[in-house]
mmCIF file of C-alpha atoms in Angstrom:
data_model
loop_
_atom_site.group_PDB
_atom_site.id
_atom_site.type_symbol
_atom_site.label_atom_id
_atom_site.label_comp_id
_atom_site.label_asym_id
_atom_site.label_seq_id
_atom_site.Cartn_x
_atom_site.Cartn_y
_atom_site.Cartn_z
ATOM 1 C CA MET A 1 121.743 92.272 95.123
ATOM 2 C CA THR A 2 119.085 90.904 93.743
ATOM 3 C CA GLU A 3 115.404 90.700 94.557
ATOM 4 C CA SER A 4 113.834 87.281 95.252
ATOM 5 C CA ARG A 5 110.484 86.260 96.709
ATOM 6 C CA ALA A 6 110.231 86.560 100.439
ATOM 7 C CA ASP A 7 108.694 83.636 102.368
ATOM 8 C CA ASP A 8 107.649 83.780 105.555
ATOM 9 C CA PRO A 9 110.077 85.477 108.066
ATOM 10 C CA GLN A 10 111.817 84.239 111.309
ATOM 11 C CA PRO A 11 109.906 85.382 114.531
ATOM 12 C CA GLY A 12 110.746 89.565 114.920
ATOM 13 C CA VAL A 13 112.251 89.974 111.213
ATOM 14 C CA PHE A 14 109.898 91.813 109.143
ATOM 15 C CA ARG A 15 109.500 92.848 105.417
ATOM 16 C CA LEU A 16 110.240 96.675 104.586
ATOM 17 C CA MET A 17 109.849 98.224 100.560
ATOM 18 C CA ALA A 18 110.915 101.617 100.018
ATOM 19 C CA VAL A 19 109.495 102.925 96.655
ATOM 20 C CA HIS A 20 111.409 105.375 94.635
ATOM 21 C CA ALA A 21 110.780 107.368 91.540
ATOM 22 C CA HIS A 22 114.551 107.303 90.271
ATOM 23 C CA PRO A 23 118.015 105.905 90.853
ATOM 24 C CA ASP A 24 119.671 107.813 93.456
ATOM 25 C CA ASP A 25 116.264 108.650 95.446
ATOM 26 C CA GLU A 26 116.951 105.664 97.611
ATOM 27 C CA SER A 27 120.347 107.057 98.919
ATOM 28 C CA SER A 28 119.213 110.236 99.218
ATOM 29 C CA LYS A 29 115.910 109.665 100.912
ATOM 30 C CA GLY A 30 115.964 107.183 104.103
ATOM 31 C CA ALA A 31 118.943 105.565 102.955
ATOM 32 C CA ALA A 32 120.652 104.972 106.422
ATOM 33 C CA THR A 33 117.440 103.174 107.704
ATOM 34 C CA SER A 34 117.172 100.907 105.033
ATOM 35 C CA ALA A 35 120.942 99.944 105.541
ATOM 36 C CA LYS A 36 120.244 99.785 109.088
ATOM 37 C CA TYR A 37 117.517 97.632 109.054
ATOM 38 C CA ALA A 38 118.850 95.432 106.707
ATOM 39 C CA ALA A 39 121.812 94.982 109.100
ATOM 40 C CA GLU A 40 119.860 93.863 111.559
ATOM 41 C CA GLY A 41 118.266 91.058 109.478
ATOM 42 C CA HIS A 42 115.130 91.897 107.992
ATOM 43 C CA GLU A 43 114.135 92.248 104.190
ATOM 44 C CA VAL A 44 114.776 95.760 102.860
ATOM 45 C CA LEU A 45 113.472 95.585 99.098
ATOM 46 C CA ILE A 46 114.216 98.902 96.893
ATOM 47 C CA VAL A 47 111.754 99.348 93.997
ATOM 48 C CA THR A 48 112.952 101.800 91.643
ATOM 49 C CA LEU A 49 109.973 102.935 89.303
ATOM 50 C CA THR A 50 112.152 104.724 86.195
ATOM 51 C CA GLY A 51 115.364 104.699 84.950
ATOM 52 C CA GLY A 52 116.317 107.860 85.511
ATOM 53 C CA GLU A 53 117.162 108.439 81.447
ATOM 54 C CA ARG A 54 116.459 111.969 81.729
ATOM 55 C CA GLY A 55 118.725 112.734 84.356
ATOM 56 C CA ASP A 56 121.321 115.124 83.930
ATOM 57 C CA ILE A 57 124.532 114.400 84.563
ATOM 58 C CA LEU A 58 125.691 117.048 87.817
ATOM 59 C CA ASN A 59 129.166 115.534 89.037
ATOM 60 C CA PRO A 60 131.469 118.018 86.987
ATOM 61 C CA ALA A 61 134.059 114.969 86.873
ATOM 62 C CA MET A 62 131.450 112.385 84.805
ATOM 63 C CA ASP A 63 130.724 114.723 82.087
ATOM 64 C CA LEU A 64 133.037 113.044 79.709
ATOM 65 C CA PRO A 65 132.910 111.275 75.904
ATOM 66 C CA GLY A 66 130.252 108.194 75.695
ATOM 67 C CA ILE A 67 128.272 108.661 79.154
ATOM 68 C CA LYS A 68 125.566 110.530 77.833
ATOM 69 C CA ASP A 69 125.210 107.948 75.056
ATOM 70 C CA ARG A 70 124.799 105.411 76.956
ATOM 71 C CA ILE A 71 123.192 106.817 80.247
ATOM 72 C CA HIS A 72 120.506 104.435 80.672
ATOM 73 C CA GLU A 73 123.536 101.611 81.468
ATOM 74 C CA VAL A 74 125.413 104.168 83.514
ATOM 75 C CA ARG A 75 122.680 104.534 85.317
ATOM 76 C CA ARG A 76 121.924 100.530 85.883
ATOM 77 C CA GLU A 77 125.168 100.009 86.998
ATOM 78 C CA GLU A 78 125.428 102.695 89.250
ATOM 79 C CA MET A 79 122.181 101.838 91.182
ATOM 80 C CA ALA A 80 123.517 97.863 91.398
ATOM 81 C CA LYS A 81 126.833 99.625 93.522
ATOM 82 C CA ALA A 82 124.379 101.745 95.809
ATOM 83 C CA ALA A 83 122.276 98.483 96.716
ATOM 84 C CA GLU A 84 124.908 96.672 97.237
ATOM 85 C CA ALA A 85 126.652 99.364 99.766
ATOM 86 C CA LEU A 86 123.118 99.429 101.562
ATOM 87 C CA GLY A 87 122.963 95.278 101.664
ATOM 88 C CA VAL A 88 118.977 95.621 99.685
ATOM 89 C CA GLN A 89 117.741 93.899 97.385
ATOM 90 C CA HIS A 90 116.720 96.031 94.438
ATOM 91 C CA ARG A 91 113.781 95.491 91.546
ATOM 92 C CA TRP A 92 113.106 98.101 88.608
ATOM 93 C CA LEU A 93 109.701 98.491 87.495
ATOM 94 C CA GLY A 94 111.038 99.837 83.856
ATOM 95 C CA PHE A 95 109.146 102.996 83.376
ATOM 96 C CA VAL A 96 110.668 105.550 81.864
ATOM 97 C CA ASP A 97 112.123 109.199 83.605
ATOM 98 C CA SER A 98 110.123 112.057 82.782
ATOM 99 C CA GLY A 99 112.501 114.671 83.195
ATOM 100 C CA LEU A 100 111.967 117.749 85.231
ATOM 101 C CA PRO A 101 110.853 120.525 82.168
ATOM 102 C CA GLU A 102 111.816 124.090 83.029
ATOM 103 C CA GLY A 103 110.586 127.291 81.311
ATOM 104 C CA ASP A 104 107.176 129.586 81.237
ATOM 105 C CA PRO A 105 105.295 127.936 80.679
ATOM 106 C CA ARG A 106 106.840 125.115 81.275
ATOM 107 C CA PRO A 107 106.985 122.139 78.167
ATOM 108 C CA PRO A 108 104.578 119.221 78.405
ATOM 109 C CA LEU A 109 106.086 115.745 79.365
ATOM 110 C CA PRO A 110 107.693 113.687 77.125
ATOM 111 C CA GLU A 111 104.906 111.035 75.736
ATOM 112 C CA GLY A 112 104.933 107.440 77.464
ATOM 113 C CA SER A 113 106.748 108.837 80.183
ATOM 114 C CA PHE A 114 106.633 107.518 83.715
ATOM 115 C CA ALA A 115 104.382 110.789 84.945
ATOM 116 C CA THR A 116 101.744 110.519 81.701
ATOM 117 C CA ILE A 117 100.856 107.176 81.925
ATOM 118 C CA PRO A 118 97.216 106.024 83.701
ATOM 119 C CA LEU A 119 97.333 105.870 87.597
ATOM 120 C CA GLU A 120 96.320 101.746 87.184
ATOM 121 C CA GLU A 121 98.665 101.315 84.623
ATOM 122 C CA ALA A 122 101.714 102.034 87.204
ATOM 123 C CA ALA A 123 99.986 101.178 90.211
ATOM 124 C CA GLU A 124 99.273 97.273 88.701
ATOM 125 C CA ALA A 125 103.565 97.136 87.980
ATOM 126 C CA LEU A 126 103.892 98.128 91.604
ATOM 127 C CA ILE A 127 100.849 95.905 92.723
ATOM 128 C CA LYS A 128 102.457 93.103 91.879
ATOM 129 C CA VAL A 129 105.823 93.537 93.486
ATOM 130 C CA VAL A 130 103.435 93.952 96.447
ATOM 131 C CA ARG A 131 102.294 90.851 96.087
ATOM 132 C CA GLU A 132 104.674 88.663 95.222
ATOM 133 C CA PHE A 133 107.429 90.321 98.241
ATOM 134 C CA ARG A 134 104.304 90.828 100.908
ATOM 135 C CA PRO A 135 105.891 93.563 102.723
ATOM 136 C CA HIS A 136 105.098 94.671 105.947
ATOM 137 C CA VAL A 137 106.008 98.368 106.082
ATOM 138 C CA ILE A 138 106.017 100.710 102.885
ATOM 139 C CA ILE A 139 107.724 104.106 102.531
ATOM 140 C CA THR A 140 107.323 106.755 100.214
ATOM 141 C CA TYR A 141 107.436 110.228 99.083
ATOM 142 C CA ASP A 142 104.260 112.571 100.546
ATOM 143 C CA GLU A 143 101.858 114.748 98.155
ATOM 144 C CA HIS A 144 104.294 116.996 97.201
ATOM 145 C CA GLY A 145 106.796 114.489 96.030
ATOM 146 C CA GLY A 146 109.238 115.447 98.573
ATOM 147 C CA TYR A 147 109.746 118.098 96.205
ATOM 148 C CA PRO A 148 107.427 118.941 92.994
ATOM 149 C CA HIS A 149 109.226 116.485 90.536
ATOM 150 C CA PRO A 150 106.413 114.743 88.411
ATOM 151 C CA ASP A 151 107.513 111.743 88.222
ATOM 152 C CA HIS A 152 107.441 112.126 92.237
ATOM 153 C CA ILE A 153 104.119 112.767 92.830
ATOM 154 C CA ARG A 154 103.281 109.401 90.973
ATOM 155 C CA CYS A 155 105.611 107.554 92.507
ATOM 156 C CA HIS A 156 103.465 109.183 95.531
ATOM 157 C CA GLU A 157 99.760 108.381 93.775
ATOM 158 C CA VAL A 158 101.071 105.325 92.771
ATOM 159 C CA SER A 159 102.548 104.089 96.399
ATOM 160 C CA VAL A 160 98.990 105.041 97.511
ATOM 161 C CA GLU A 161 97.371 102.772 95.483
ATOM 162 C CA ALA A 162 99.245 99.917 96.270
ATOM 163 C CA PHE A 163 99.059 100.459 99.626
ATOM 164 C CA GLU A 164 95.621 100.697 99.876
ATOM 165 C CA LYS A 165 94.383 98.183 96.963
ATOM 166 C CA SER A 166 97.339 95.197 96.720
ATOM 167 C CA GLY A 167 95.080 93.601 100.237
ATOM 168 C CA ASP A 168 92.160 93.268 97.752
ATOM 169 C CA PRO A 169 91.390 89.943 96.331
ATOM 170 C CA ASP A 170 89.093 91.934 93.263
ATOM 171 C CA ALA A 171 91.955 94.697 92.932
ATOM 172 C CA TYR A 172 94.358 94.437 90.143
ATOM 173 C CA PRO A 173 93.450 90.587 89.001
ATOM 174 C CA GLY A 174 96.412 88.696 87.682
ATOM 175 C CA THR A 175 98.888 90.640 89.746
ATOM 176 C CA GLY A 176 99.069 87.825 92.372
ATOM 177 C CA GLU A 177 97.432 86.828 95.556
ATOM 178 C CA ALA A 178 96.073 89.600 97.766
ATOM 179 C CA TRP A 179 98.645 90.955 100.520
ATOM 180 C CA THR A 180 97.971 93.746 103.030
ATOM 181 C CA PRO A 181 100.651 96.048 103.957
ATOM 182 C CA LEU A 182 100.805 97.292 107.699
ATOM 183 C CA LYS A 183 101.816 100.528 107.729
ATOM 184 C CA LEU A 184 102.654 103.472 104.892
ATOM 185 C CA TYR A 185 105.374 105.913 105.725
ATOM 186 C CA TYR A 186 106.816 109.650 104.195
ATOM 187 C CA THR A 187 110.445 110.330 104.538
ATOM 188 C CA HIS A 188 110.846 113.393 105.011
ATOM 189 C CA GLY A 189 114.651 114.808 104.502
ATOM 190 C CA PHE A 190 114.232 119.117 104.063
ATOM 191 C CA ILE A 191 113.792 119.101 107.523
ATOM 192 C CA ARG A 192 114.372 123.035 108.579
ATOM 193 C CA ASP A 193 115.498 122.477 112.635
ATOM 194 C CA ARG A 194 118.150 120.190 111.030
ATOM 195 C CA MET A 195 119.398 122.699 108.643
ATOM 196 C CA MET A 196 119.462 125.197 111.085
ATOM 197 C CA LEU A 197 121.773 123.040 113.635
ATOM 198 C CA PHE A 198 124.623 122.300 111.006
ATOM 199 C CA SER A 199 124.269 126.016 110.136
ATOM 200 C CA ASP A 200 125.148 127.228 113.658
ATOM 201 C CA GLU A 201 128.024 124.529 113.813
ATOM 202 C CA PHE A 202 129.817 126.057 110.929
ATOM 203 C CA GLU A 203 129.486 129.463 112.551
ATOM 204 C CA ARG A 204 130.466 127.925 115.578
ATOM 205 C CA HIS A 205 133.553 126.930 113.672
ATOM 206 C CA GLY A 206 134.334 130.577 112.282
ATOM 207 C CA GLN A 207 133.249 128.743 108.726
ATOM 208 C CA GLU A 208 130.622 129.945 106.470
ATOM 209 C CA SER A 209 127.437 127.496 106.366
ATOM 210 C CA PRO A 210 126.622 125.806 103.363
ATOM 211 C CA PHE A 211 122.737 125.945 104.065
ATOM 212 C CA LYS A 212 123.061 129.720 104.385
ATOM 213 C CA GLU A 213 121.338 131.071 101.338
ATOM 214 C CA TRP A 214 118.689 128.478 101.565
ATOM 215 C CA LEU A 215 117.610 129.234 105.073
ATOM 216 C CA GLU A 216 117.517 132.928 103.933
ATOM 217 C CA ARG A 217 115.197 132.571 101.839
ATOM 218 C CA TRP A 218 112.957 130.072 103.644
ATOM 219 C CA ASP A 219 109.029 131.412 103.727
ATOM 220 C CA PRO A 220 108.061 131.688 107.365
ATOM 221 C CA SER A 221 104.340 131.063 106.660
ATOM 222 C CA ARG A 222 105.363 127.965 105.004
ATOM 223 C CA ASN A 223 105.254 125.208 108.097
ATOM 224 C CA ASP A 224 108.371 122.490 108.491
ATOM 225 C CA LEU A 225 108.458 119.966 107.688
ATOM 226 C CA MET A 226 109.716 118.492 111.242
ATOM 227 C CA GLY A 227 105.422 119.462 112.160
ATOM 228 C CA ARG A 228 104.569 116.258 110.213
ATOM 229 C CA VAL A 229 107.527 113.799 111.407
ATOM 230 C CA THR A 230 105.926 110.800 113.757
ATOM 231 C CA THR A 231 109.276 108.639 113.636
ATOM 232 C CA GLN A 232 112.990 109.246 114.245
ATOM 233 C CA ILE A 233 115.113 106.435 113.413
ATOM 234 C CA GLU A 234 118.449 106.018 115.165
ATOM 235 C CA CYS A 235 120.950 105.283 112.310
ATOM 236 C CA ALA A 236 123.774 107.523 112.895
ATOM 237 C CA GLU A 237 126.124 104.066 112.488
ATOM 238 C CA TYR A 238 124.689 103.725 108.865
ATOM 239 C CA PHE A 239 125.447 107.563 107.567
ATOM 240 C CA PRO A 240 128.784 106.033 105.936
ATOM 241 C CA GLN A 241 126.668 103.178 103.929
ATOM 242 C CA ARG A 242 124.131 106.121 103.123
ATOM 243 C CA ASP A 243 127.403 108.318 101.941
ATOM 244 C CA ASP A 244 128.951 105.205 99.997
ATOM 245 C CA ALA A 245 125.797 104.486 98.168
ATOM 246 C CA LEU A 246 125.704 108.717 97.136
ATOM 247 C CA ARG A 247 129.226 108.371 95.514
ATOM 248 C CA ALA A 248 128.181 104.926 93.794
ATOM 249 C CA HIS A 249 125.652 107.673 91.709
ATOM 250 C CA ALA A 250 128.567 109.321 90.743
ATOM 251 C CA THR A 251 126.516 110.848 87.291
ATOM 252 C CA GLN A 252 124.367 112.384 89.708
ATOM 253 C CA ILE A 253 125.895 113.077 92.802
ATOM 254 C CA ASP A 254 129.085 115.233 93.824
ATOM 255 C CA PRO A 255 131.486 114.217 95.717
ATOM 256 C CA ASN A 256 132.551 118.455 96.844
ATOM 257 C CA GLY A 257 128.754 119.224 96.242
ATOM 258 C CA VAL A 258 126.375 119.706 99.367
ATOM 259 C CA PHE A 259 125.783 115.884 100.327
ATOM 260 C CA PHE A 260 128.704 115.889 101.799
ATOM 261 C CA ALA A 261 129.610 119.757 103.430
ATOM 262 C CA VAL A 262 128.549 118.718 106.739
ATOM 263 C CA PRO A 263 131.329 116.361 108.188
ATOM 264 C CA LEU A 264 130.345 113.211 108.975
ATOM 265 C CA GLU A 265 131.137 113.340 112.952
ATOM 266 C CA TRP A 266 128.953 116.120 112.994
ATOM 267 C CA GLN A 267 125.642 114.466 111.442
ATOM 268 C CA GLN A 268 126.232 111.722 113.828
ATOM 269 C CA ARG A 269 126.546 113.238 116.634
ATOM 270 C CA LEU A 270 124.086 116.834 116.048
ATOM 271 C CA TRP A 271 121.085 114.827 114.422
ATOM 272 C CA PRO A 272 121.851 111.078 114.522
ATOM 273 C CA THR A 273 118.515 109.967 113.030
ATOM 274 C CA GLU A 274 116.104 110.517 109.633
ATOM 275 C CA GLU A 275 112.656 111.211 110.033
ATOM 276 C CA PHE A 276 109.539 109.552 108.639
ATOM 277 C CA GLU A 277 105.996 110.275 108.877
ATOM 278 C CA LEU A 278 103.424 107.640 109.712
ATOM 279 C CA ALA A 279 100.729 108.434 107.003
ATOM 280 C CA GLN A 280 98.248 105.123 107.078
ATOM 281 C CA THR A 281 98.315 102.229 109.311
ATOM 282 C CA ARG A 282 96.445 99.223 110.158
ATOM 283 C CA VAL A 283 97.630 98.007 113.787
ATOM 284 C CA LYS A 284 98.203 100.221 116.441
ATOM 285 C CA THR A 285 101.051 102.069 117.894
ATOM 286 C CA ALA A 286 102.122 104.967 119.852
ATOM 287 C CA ILE A 287 103.680 108.324 118.540
ATOM 288 C CA PRO A 288 106.486 109.131 118.223
ATOM 289 C CA GLU A 289 108.252 106.210 117.094
ATOM 290 C CA THR A 290 111.415 105.005 117.130
ATOM 291 C CA ASP A 291 110.999 101.722 114.970
ATOM 292 C CA LEU A 292 109.301 101.543 111.800
ATOM 293 C CA PHE A 293 108.135 98.057 112.564
ATOM 294 C CA SER A 294 106.276 99.469 116.025
ATOM 295 C CA GLY A 295 102.940 97.374 116.806
ATOM 296 C CA ILE A 296 103.551 94.890 114.126
ATOM 297 C CA GLU A 297 103.748 91.411 116.089
ATOM 298 C CA ALA A 298 105.866 88.855 114.762
#
């Protein structure tokens, strides 16, 4: 679906913006929640900051002649299919993927890539979209980026800047009329309790858990993200749409990989929610929450 300016909504209809670093992030982080709110009639906009041009081809079936040569176009085609599966609006911001440098020491990031440009330059582009779409709620990553990819960390920084400055009429002139979002959330997906629950279910069925090694490497001194969660959204009904959106990113998501290792019925029965952390709010709400729009008046 294409993005459009949001006028004042009907009573009880709100606007949700999810800000992501790369195409496919929107389908692996909070996707069922996005689909749920869109299906309920709210306006949901996914903003993708980069084109994902430097992402590796992670699905062996898509490692075909010609794919890598036109990866920029392929990622755009995949994102369009994912947005359609979720039933959401979508906007590209047009920055260049920084890639994930490997090595010791790690090489410098490519010049001009998203994580290397000044924060204000990236924030200006996002604030323009915030002031146009006028979201009540913004979703992004925490200060660690969900995982330490340079684009994810910069996505966090840019999203926080936009949340804090888009309502200031003196900030970022020329980007539209000031608009003040009311709540900022971080999405959390790597929940140890969730992995443990699924792992136990595999063992109960006499199967080896795909999360066994991940759990064995877990550092017990490291706090589990569940301790940061303030908000759980019941969205099991929309897990199939989430999975369709994931599969739409065929170069990035292996349909035989870990994203689909846990049977859908187990997920819907054992852990039917997606998890978020209320990072900043300008309205009063009661924790724990079951609705991202809790405390916001129609």
